[in-house]
CSV table of C-alpha atoms (C1' of nucleotides) in Angstrom, one decimal:
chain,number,residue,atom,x,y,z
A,23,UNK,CA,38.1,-52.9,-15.9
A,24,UNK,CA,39.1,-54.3,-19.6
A,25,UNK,CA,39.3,-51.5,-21.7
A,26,UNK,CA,39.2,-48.9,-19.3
A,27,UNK,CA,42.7,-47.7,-18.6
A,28,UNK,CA,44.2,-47.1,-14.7
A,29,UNK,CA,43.1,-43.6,-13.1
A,30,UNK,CA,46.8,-42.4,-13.6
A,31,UNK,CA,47.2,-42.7,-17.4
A,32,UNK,CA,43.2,-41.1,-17.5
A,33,UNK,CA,44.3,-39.0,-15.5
A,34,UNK,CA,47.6,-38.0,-18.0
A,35,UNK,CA,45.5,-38.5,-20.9
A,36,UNK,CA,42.7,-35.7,-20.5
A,37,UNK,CA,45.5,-33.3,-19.0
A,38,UNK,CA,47.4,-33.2,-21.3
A,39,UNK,CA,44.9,-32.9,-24.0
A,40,UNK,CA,43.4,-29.8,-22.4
A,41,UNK,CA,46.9,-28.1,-21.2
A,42,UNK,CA,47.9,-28.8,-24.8
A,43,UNK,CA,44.5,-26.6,-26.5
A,44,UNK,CA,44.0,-24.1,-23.1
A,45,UNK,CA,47.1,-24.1,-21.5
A,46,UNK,CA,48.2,-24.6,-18.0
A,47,UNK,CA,46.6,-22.2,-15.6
A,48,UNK,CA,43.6,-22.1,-17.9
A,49,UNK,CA,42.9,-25.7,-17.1
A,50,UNK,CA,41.3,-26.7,-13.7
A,51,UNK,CA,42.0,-29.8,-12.0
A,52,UNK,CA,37.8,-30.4,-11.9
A,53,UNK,CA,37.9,-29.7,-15.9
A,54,UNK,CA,40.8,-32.5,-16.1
A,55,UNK,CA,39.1,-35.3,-13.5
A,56,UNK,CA,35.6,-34.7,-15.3
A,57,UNK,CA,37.1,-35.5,-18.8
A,58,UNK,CA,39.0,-38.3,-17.1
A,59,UNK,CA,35.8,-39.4,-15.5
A,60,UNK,CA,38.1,-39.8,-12.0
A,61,UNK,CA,37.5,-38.4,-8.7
A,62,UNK,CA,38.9,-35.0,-8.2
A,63,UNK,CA,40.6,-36.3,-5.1
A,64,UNK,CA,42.9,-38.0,-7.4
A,65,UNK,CA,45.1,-35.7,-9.0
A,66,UNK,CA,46.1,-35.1,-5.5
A,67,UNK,CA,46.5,-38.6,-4.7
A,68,UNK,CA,48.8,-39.9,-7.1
A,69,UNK,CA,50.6,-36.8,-8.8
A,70,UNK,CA,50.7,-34.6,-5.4
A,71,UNK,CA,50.1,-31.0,-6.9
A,72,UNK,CA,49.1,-29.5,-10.2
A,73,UNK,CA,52.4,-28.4,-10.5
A,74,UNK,CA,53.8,-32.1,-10.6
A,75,UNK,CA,50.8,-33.1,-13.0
A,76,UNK,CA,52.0,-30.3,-15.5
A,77,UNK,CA,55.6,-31.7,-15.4
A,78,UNK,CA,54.8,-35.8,-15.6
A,79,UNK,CA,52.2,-34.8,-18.5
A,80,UNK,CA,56.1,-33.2,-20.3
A,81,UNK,CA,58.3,-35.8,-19.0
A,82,UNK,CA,55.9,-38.9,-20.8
A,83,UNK,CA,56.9,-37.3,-24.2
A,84,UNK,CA,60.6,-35.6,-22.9
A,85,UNK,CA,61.3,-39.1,-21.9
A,86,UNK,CA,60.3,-40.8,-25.3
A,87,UNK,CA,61.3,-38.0,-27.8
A,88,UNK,CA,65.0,-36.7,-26.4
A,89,UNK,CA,66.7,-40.2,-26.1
A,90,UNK,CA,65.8,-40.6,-30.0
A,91,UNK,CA,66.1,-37.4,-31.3
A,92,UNK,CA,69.8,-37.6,-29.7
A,93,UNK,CA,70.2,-40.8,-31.8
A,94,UNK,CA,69.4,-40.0,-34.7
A,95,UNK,CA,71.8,-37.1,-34.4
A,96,UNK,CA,74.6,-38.9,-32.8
A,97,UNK,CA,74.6,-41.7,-36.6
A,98,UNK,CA,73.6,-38.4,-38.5
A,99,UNK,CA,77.2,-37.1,-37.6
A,100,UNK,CA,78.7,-40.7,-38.1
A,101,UNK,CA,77.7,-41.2,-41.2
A,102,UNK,CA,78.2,-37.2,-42.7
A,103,UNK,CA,80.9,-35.1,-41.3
A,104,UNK,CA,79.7,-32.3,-43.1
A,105,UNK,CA,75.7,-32.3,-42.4
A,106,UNK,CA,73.9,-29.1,-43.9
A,107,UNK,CA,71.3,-27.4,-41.3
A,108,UNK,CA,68.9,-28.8,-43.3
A,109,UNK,CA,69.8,-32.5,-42.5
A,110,UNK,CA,69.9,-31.6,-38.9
A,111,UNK,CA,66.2,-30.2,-38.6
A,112,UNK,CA,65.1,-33.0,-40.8
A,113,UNK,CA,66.9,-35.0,-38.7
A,114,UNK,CA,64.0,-34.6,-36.0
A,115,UNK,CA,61.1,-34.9,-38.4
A,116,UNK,CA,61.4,-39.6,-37.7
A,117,UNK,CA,61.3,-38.6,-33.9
A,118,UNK,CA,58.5,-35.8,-33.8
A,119,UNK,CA,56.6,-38.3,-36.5
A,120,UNK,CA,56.6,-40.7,-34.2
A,121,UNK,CA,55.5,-39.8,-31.4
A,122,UNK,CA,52.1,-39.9,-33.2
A,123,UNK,CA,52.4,-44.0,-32.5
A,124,UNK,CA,52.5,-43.4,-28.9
A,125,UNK,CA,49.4,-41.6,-28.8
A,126,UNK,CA,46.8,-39.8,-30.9
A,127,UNK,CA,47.8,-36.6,-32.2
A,128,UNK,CA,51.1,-36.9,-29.8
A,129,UNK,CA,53.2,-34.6,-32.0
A,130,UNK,CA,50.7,-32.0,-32.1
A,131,UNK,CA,50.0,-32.3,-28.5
A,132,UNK,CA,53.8,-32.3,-27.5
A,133,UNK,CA,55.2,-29.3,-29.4
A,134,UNK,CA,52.0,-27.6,-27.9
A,135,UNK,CA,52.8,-28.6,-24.6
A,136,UNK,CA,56.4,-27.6,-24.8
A,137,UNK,CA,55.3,-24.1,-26.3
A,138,UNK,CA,53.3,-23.6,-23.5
A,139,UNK,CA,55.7,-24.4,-21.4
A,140,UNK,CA,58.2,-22.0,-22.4
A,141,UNK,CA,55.4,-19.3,-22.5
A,142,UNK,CA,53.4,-19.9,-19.8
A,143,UNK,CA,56.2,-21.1,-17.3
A,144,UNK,CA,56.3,-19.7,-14.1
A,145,UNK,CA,60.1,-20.9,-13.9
A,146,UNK,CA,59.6,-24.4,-13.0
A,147,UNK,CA,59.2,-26.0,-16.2
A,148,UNK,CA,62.6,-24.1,-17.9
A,149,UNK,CA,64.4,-25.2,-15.4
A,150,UNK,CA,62.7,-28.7,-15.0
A,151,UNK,CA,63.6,-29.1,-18.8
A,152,UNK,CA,67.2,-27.8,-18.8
A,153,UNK,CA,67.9,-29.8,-16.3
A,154,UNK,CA,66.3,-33.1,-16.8
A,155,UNK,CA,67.2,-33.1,-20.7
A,156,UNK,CA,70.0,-30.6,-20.4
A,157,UNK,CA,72.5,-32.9,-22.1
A,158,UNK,CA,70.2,-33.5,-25.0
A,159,UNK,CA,69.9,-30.0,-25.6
A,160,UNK,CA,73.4,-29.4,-25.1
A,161,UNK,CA,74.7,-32.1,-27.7
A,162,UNK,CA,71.4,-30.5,-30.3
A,163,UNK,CA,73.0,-27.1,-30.2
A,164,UNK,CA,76.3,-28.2,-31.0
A,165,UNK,CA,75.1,-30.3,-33.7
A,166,UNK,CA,73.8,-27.1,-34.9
A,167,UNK,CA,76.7,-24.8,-34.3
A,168,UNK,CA,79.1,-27.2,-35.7
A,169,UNK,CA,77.2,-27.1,-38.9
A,170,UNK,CA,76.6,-23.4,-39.4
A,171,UNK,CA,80.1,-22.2,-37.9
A,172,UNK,CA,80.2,-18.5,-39.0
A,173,UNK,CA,77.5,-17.6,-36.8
A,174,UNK,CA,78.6,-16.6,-33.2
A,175,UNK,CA,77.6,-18.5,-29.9
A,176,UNK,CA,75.7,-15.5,-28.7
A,177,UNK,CA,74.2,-15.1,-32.5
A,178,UNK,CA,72.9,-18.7,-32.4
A,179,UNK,CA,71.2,-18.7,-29.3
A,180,UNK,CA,68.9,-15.8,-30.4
A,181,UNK,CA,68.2,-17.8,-33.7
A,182,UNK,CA,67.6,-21.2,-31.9
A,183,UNK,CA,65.0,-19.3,-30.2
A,184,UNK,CA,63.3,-17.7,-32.6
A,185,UNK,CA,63.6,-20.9,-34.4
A,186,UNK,CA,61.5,-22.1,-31.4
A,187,UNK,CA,59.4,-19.5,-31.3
A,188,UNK,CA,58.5,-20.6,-35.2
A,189,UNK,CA,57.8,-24.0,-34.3
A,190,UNK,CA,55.6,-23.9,-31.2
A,191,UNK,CA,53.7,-21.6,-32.4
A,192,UNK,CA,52.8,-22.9,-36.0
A,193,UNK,CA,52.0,-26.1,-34.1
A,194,UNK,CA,49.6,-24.4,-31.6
A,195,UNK,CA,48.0,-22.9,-34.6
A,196,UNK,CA,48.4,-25.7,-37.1
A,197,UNK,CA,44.7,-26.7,-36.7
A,198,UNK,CA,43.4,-23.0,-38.2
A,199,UNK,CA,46.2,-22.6,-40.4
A,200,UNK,CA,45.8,-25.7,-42.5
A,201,UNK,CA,41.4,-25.3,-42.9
A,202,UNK,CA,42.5,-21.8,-43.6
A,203,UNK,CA,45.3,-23.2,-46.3
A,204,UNK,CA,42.1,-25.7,-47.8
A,205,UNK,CA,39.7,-23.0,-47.6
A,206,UNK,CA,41.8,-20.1,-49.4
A,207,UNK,CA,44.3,-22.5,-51.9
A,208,UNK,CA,42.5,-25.6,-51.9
A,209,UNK,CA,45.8,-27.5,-50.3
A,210,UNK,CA,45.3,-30.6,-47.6
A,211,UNK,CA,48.3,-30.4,-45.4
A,212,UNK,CA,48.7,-33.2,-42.0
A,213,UNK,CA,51.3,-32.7,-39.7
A,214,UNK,CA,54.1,-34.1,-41.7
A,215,UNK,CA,53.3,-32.0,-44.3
A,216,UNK,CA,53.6,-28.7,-42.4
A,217,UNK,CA,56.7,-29.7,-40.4
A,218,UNK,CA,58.4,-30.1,-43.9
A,219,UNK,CA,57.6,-26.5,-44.8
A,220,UNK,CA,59.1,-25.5,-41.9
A,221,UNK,CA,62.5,-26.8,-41.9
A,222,UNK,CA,63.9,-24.5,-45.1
A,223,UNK,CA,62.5,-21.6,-43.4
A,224,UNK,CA,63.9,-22.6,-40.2
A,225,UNK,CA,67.5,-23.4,-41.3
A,226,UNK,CA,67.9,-20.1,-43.8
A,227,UNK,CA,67.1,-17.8,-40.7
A,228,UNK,CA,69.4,-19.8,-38.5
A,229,UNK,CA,72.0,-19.9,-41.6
A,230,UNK,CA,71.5,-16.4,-42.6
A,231,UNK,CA,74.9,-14.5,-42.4
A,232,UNK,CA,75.5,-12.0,-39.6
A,233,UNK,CA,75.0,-8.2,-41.1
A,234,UNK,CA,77.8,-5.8,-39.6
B,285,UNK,CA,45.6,16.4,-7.9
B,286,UNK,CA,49.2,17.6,-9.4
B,287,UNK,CA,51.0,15.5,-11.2
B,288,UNK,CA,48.5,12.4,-10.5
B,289,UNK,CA,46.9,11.4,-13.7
B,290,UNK,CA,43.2,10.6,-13.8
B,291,UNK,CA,41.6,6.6,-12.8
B,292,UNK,CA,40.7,5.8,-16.3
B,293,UNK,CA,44.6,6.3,-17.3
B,294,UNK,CA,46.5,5.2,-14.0
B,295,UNK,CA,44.8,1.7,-14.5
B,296,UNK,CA,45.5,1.7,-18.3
B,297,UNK,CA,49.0,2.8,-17.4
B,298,UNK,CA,49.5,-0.1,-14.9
B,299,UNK,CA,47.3,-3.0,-16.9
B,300,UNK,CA,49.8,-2.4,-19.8
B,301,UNK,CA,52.3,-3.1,-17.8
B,302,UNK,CA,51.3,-6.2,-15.8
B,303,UNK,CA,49.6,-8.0,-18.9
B,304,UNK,CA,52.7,-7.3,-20.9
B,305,UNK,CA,54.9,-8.9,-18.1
B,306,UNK,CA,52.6,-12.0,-16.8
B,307,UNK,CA,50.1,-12.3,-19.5
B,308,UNK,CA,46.3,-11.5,-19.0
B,309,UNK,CA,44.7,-14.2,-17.6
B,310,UNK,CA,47.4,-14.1,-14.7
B,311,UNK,CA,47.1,-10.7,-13.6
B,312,UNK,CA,44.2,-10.0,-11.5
B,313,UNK,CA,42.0,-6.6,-11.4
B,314,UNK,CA,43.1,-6.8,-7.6
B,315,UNK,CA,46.6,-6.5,-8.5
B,316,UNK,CA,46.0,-3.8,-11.4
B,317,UNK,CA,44.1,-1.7,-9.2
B,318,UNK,CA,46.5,-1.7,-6.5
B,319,UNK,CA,49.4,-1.1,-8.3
B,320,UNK,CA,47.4,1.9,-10.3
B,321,UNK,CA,46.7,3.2,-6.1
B,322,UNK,CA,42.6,3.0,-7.4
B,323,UNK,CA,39.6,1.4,-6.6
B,324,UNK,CA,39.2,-1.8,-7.4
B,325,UNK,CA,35.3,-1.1,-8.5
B,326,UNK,CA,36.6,1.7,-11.1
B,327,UNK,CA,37.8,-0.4,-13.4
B,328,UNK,CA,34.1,-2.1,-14.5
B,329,UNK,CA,33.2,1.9,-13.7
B,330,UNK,CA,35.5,2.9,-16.5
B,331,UNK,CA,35.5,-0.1,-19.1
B,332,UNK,CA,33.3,-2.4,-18.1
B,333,UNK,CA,34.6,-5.5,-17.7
B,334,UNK,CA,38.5,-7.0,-17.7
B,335,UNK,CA,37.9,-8.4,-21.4
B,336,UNK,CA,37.5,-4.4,-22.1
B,337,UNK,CA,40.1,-3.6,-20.5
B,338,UNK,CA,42.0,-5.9,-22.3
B,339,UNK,CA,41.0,-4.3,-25.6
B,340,UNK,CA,41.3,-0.7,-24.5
B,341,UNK,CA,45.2,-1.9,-23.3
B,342,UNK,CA,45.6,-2.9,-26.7
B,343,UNK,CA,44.1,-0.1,-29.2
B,344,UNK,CA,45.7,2.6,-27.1
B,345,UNK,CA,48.9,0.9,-28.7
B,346,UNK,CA,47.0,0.1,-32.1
B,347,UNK,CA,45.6,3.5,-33.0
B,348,UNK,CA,49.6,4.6,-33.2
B,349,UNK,CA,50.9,1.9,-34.8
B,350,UNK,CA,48.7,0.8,-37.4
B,351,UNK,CA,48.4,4.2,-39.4
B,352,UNK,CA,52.0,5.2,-38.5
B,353,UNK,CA,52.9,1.7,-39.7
B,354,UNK,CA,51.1,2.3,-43.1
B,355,UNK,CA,52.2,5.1,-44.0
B,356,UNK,CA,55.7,4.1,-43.9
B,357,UNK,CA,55.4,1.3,-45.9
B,358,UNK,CA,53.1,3.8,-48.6
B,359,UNK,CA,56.3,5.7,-48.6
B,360,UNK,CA,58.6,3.2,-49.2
B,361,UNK,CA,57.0,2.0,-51.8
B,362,UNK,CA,56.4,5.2,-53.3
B,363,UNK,CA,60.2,5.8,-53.3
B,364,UNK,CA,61.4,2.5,-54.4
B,365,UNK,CA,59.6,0.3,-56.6
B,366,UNK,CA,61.6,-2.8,-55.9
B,367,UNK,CA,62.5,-2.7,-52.0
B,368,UNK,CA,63.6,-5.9,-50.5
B,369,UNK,CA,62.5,-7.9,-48.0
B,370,UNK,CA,65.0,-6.5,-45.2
B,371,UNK,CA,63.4,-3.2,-46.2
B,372,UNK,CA,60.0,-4.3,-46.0
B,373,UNK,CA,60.5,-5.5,-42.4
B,374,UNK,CA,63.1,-3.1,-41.2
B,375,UNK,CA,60.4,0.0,-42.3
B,376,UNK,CA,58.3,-1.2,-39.4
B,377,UNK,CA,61.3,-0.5,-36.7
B,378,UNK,CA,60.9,3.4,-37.1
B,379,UNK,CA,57.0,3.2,-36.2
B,380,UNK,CA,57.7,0.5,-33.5
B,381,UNK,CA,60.3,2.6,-31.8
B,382,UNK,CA,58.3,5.2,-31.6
B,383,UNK,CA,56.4,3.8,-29.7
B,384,UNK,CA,58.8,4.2,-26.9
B,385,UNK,CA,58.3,8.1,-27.0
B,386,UNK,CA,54.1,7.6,-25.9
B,387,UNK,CA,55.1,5.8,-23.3
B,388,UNK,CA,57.8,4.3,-21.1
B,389,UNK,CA,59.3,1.1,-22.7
B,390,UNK,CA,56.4,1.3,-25.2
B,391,UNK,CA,58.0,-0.7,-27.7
B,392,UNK,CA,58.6,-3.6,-25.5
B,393,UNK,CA,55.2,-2.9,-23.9
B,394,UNK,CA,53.5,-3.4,-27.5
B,395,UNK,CA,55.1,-5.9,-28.5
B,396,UNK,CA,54.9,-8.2,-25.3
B,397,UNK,CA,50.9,-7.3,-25.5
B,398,UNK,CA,50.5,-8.6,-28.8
B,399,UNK,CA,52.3,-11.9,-28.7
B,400,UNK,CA,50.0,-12.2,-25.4
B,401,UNK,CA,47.2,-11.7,-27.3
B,402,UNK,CA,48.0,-14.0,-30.2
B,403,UNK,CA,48.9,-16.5,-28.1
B,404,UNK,CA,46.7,-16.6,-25.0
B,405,UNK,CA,43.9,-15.8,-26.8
B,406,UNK,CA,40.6,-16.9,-26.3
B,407,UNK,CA,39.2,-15.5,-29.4
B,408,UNK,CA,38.1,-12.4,-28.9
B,409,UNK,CA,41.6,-10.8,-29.4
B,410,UNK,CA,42.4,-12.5,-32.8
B,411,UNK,CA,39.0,-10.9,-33.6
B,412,UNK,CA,39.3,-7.5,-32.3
B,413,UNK,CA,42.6,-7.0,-34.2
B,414,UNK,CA,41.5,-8.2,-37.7
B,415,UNK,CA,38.2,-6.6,-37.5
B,416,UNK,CA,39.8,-3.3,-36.5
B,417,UNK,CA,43.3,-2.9,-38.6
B,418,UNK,CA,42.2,-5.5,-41.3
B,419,UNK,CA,43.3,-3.5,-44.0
B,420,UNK,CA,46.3,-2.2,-42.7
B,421,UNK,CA,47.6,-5.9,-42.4
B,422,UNK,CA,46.3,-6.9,-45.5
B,423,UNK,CA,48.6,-4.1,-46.7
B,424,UNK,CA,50.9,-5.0,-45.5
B,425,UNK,CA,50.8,-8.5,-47.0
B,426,UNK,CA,50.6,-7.5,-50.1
B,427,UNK,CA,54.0,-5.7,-50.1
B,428,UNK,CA,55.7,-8.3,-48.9
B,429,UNK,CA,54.0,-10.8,-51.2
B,430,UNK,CA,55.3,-7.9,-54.2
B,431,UNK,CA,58.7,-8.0,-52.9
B,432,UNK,CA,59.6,-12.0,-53.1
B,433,UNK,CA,57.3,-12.8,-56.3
B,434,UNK,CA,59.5,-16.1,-56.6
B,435,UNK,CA,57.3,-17.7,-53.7
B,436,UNK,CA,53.6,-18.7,-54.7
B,437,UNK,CA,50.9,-17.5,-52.4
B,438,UNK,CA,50.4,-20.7,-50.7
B,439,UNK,CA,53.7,-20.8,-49.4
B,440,UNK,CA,53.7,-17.3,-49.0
B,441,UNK,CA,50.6,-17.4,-46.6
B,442,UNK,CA,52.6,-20.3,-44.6
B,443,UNK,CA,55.8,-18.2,-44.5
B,444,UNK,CA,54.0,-14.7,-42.8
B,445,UNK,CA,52.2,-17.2,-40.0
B,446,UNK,CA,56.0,-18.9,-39.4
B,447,UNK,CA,57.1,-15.0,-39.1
B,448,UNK,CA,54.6,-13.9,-37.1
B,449,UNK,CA,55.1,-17.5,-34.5
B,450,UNK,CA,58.8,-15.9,-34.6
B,451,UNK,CA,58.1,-12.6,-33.6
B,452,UNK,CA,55.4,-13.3,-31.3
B,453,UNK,CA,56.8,-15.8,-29.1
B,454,UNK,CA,60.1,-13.8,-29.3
B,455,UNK,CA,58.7,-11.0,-28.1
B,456,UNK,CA,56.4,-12.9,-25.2
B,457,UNK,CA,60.0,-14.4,-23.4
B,458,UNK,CA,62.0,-11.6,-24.5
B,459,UNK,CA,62.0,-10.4,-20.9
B,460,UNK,CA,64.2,-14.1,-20.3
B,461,UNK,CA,65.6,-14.5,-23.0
B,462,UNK,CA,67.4,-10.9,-22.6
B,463,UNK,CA,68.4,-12.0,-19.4
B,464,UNK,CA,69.7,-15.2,-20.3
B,465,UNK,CA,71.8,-13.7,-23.0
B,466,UNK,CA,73.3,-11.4,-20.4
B,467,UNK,CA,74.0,-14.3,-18.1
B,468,UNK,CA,75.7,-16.5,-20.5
B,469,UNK,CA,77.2,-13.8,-22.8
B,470,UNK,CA,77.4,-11.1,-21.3
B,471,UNK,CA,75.5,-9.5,-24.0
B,472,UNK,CA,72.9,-6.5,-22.9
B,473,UNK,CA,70.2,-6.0,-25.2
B,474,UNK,CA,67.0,-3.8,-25.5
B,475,UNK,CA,64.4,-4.3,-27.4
B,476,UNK,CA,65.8,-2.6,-30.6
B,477,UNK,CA,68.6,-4.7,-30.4
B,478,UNK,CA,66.6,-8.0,-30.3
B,479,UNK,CA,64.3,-6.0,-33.3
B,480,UNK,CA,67.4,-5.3,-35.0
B,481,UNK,CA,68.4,-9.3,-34.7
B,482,UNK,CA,65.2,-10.5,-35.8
B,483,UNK,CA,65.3,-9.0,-39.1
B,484,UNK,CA,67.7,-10.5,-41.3
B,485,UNK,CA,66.1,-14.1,-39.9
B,486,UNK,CA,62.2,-13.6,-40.8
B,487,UNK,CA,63.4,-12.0,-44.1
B,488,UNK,CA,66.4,-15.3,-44.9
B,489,UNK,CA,62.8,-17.4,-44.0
B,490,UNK,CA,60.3,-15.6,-46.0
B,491,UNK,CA,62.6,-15.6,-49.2
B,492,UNK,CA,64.5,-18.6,-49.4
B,493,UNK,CA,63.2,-20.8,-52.8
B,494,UNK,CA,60.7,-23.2,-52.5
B,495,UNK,CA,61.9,-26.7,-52.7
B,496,UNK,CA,60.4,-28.7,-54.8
C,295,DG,C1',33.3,9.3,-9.7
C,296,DT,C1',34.8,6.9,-5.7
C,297,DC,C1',34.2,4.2,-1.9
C,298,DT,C1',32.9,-0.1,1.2
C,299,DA,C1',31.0,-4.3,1.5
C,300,DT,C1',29.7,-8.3,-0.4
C,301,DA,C1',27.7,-11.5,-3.7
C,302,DA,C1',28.5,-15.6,-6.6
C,303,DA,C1',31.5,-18.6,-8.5
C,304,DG,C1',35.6,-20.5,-9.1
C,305,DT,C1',40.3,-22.5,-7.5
C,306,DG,C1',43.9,-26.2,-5.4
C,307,DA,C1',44.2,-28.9,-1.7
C,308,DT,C1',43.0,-32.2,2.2
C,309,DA,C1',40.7,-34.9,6.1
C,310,DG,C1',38.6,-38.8,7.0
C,311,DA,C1',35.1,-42.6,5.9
C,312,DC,C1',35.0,-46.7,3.2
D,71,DG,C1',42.8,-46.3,-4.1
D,72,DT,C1',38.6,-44.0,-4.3
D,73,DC,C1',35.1,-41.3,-2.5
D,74,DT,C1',32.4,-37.2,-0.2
D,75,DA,C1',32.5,-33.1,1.9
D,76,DT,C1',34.7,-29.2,2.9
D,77,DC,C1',38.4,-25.7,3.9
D,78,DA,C1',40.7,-21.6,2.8
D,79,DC,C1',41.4,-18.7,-0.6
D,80,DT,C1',41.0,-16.0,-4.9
D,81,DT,C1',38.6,-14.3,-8.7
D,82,DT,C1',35.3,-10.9,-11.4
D,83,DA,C1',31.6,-8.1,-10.8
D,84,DT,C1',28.0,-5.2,-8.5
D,85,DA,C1',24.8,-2.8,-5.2
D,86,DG,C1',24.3,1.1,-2.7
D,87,DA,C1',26.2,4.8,0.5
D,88,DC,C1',28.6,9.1,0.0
DNA sequence: GTCTATAAAGTGATAGAC
DNA sequence: GTCTATCACTTTATAGAC
């Protein structure tokens, strides 16, 4: 076969490149086996459904990015009791960055898959992700609480998700915005480059104080 | 008849609703029909096609808010030549509440359509809007752009597309994310409240300083 | 303008040969 | 494990009677 990689990781490989730019329902299983130049018969074969596809195509990143995002924050809080907002955010630009050595374009592709997720999401994949990765999220959110503690519980978990909401979607439109950003002000920004504008924007919404 | 309104309206009336809750692409003309208790033929009768339909949906909301919108933000600026941020964005929660007086939950309705649109897009939505109410967004731009001169237009243009991810994919899971909040913290919000929240955190993001 | 009936094309999934 | 062939179903859209 030399270079030609098993019908399971072709299979992965096209998906999740087309779920990441489409979406999920917008993305046949006959568009996915033609890219992956596999029978259709397949999918079936070795994932079981479309739905189970759509969750092993999140788990190959979940399972990479949450048990190092977790450590970096776990010797983050070691080494600085007192960690500004900032540091946590930037705390996750190493394990985002990456995931870019695991596969082309794989932290484009992943925070598109996860927005899609959340959006998209006919329940399964919420609750796949909270409870597969739930302690990850759990120990993030605390990090992040600890570190901004005048806002409330209830406050926080509005501003985590819009915080989200920022991130998935600048990443699903990163590929306009920066040829717009060349086009109109003559500046080349990759990936990193982007997720570092983010992160001040990000922690002085989440930071803001709470207006009576 | 009585109190039946005509086809062309009952199917407006119920697409609204179904795109606003499950997005376009997953809501079928079979399911819009019945629910509207029409014909499933009247709809390409009355608009032609579902990517029409999706337009019509969408400018029955845009024709109010756009000029309504405007002319706020003329007036603010009119009576205050140096209105913050907060003001800026806070002048848009008279014309989007209004909303709720056209129609049933019109707010929510709106705002769930358009962070549909941005997001599921397939082109012809991101199109529609900017060819149709271009100058009322650019407009609004440039008052926000006069109201934080401390950030250069670069980062400026970065900043309004991290603000509109926020609102967008806010508004898209607001439905959950409402009822997660109630779950968790017993907190009951409408959709001015989670307007109301969002506030303070686009504006914290669009003004804090650039770092060099 | 509204209806029935149906065309034409797509979907996920599977049985069964190899 | 991989293939062909096909099932059972859904989708948008339309022709033609009323």
């Amino acid at each position: 076969m030399a270079n030609r990689s098993d019908t399971k990781t072709r299979i992965l490989d096209a998906a999740e490149k087309l779920f990441a730019e489409r979406g999920f329902s917008e993305t046949s299983l006959r568009l996915i086996t033609s890219k992956a130049e596999v029978n259709l018969a397949s999918v079936n074969y070795h994932f079981g459904s479309k739905k189970e596809l759509i969750r092993a195509v999140l788990a190959r990143y979940l399972d990479v990015f949450m048990p190092a995002a977790s450590s970096e924050i776990v010797s983050l809080q070691s080494s600085d009791k007192d960690a500004s907002l900032n540091d946590i955010f930037s705390t996750l630009v190493k394990p985002l960055l990456d995931l870019n050595q695991l596969r082309s374009e794989g932290t484009r592709t992943f925070l598109q898959l996860l927005g899609r997720g959340y959006i998209e999401s006919q329940g399964h994949l919420r609750w796949f992700i909270t409870t597969h990765y739930g302690d990850h999220l759990t120990q993030f959110v605390k990090a992040v609480a600890d570190s901004a503690p005048h806002i409330p519980p209830a406050e926080m978990f509005w501003r985590l998700h819009f915080t989200l909401g920022t991130v998935v979607f600048t990443m699903a439109s990163a590929d306009a915005l920066t040829e717009i950003a060349a086009a109109d002000f003559g500046e080349h920004n990759d990936i990193e480059a982007v997720i570092r504008k983010v992160i001040p924007y990000l922690s002085a919404g989440v930071a803001v104080p709470v207006t009576a």
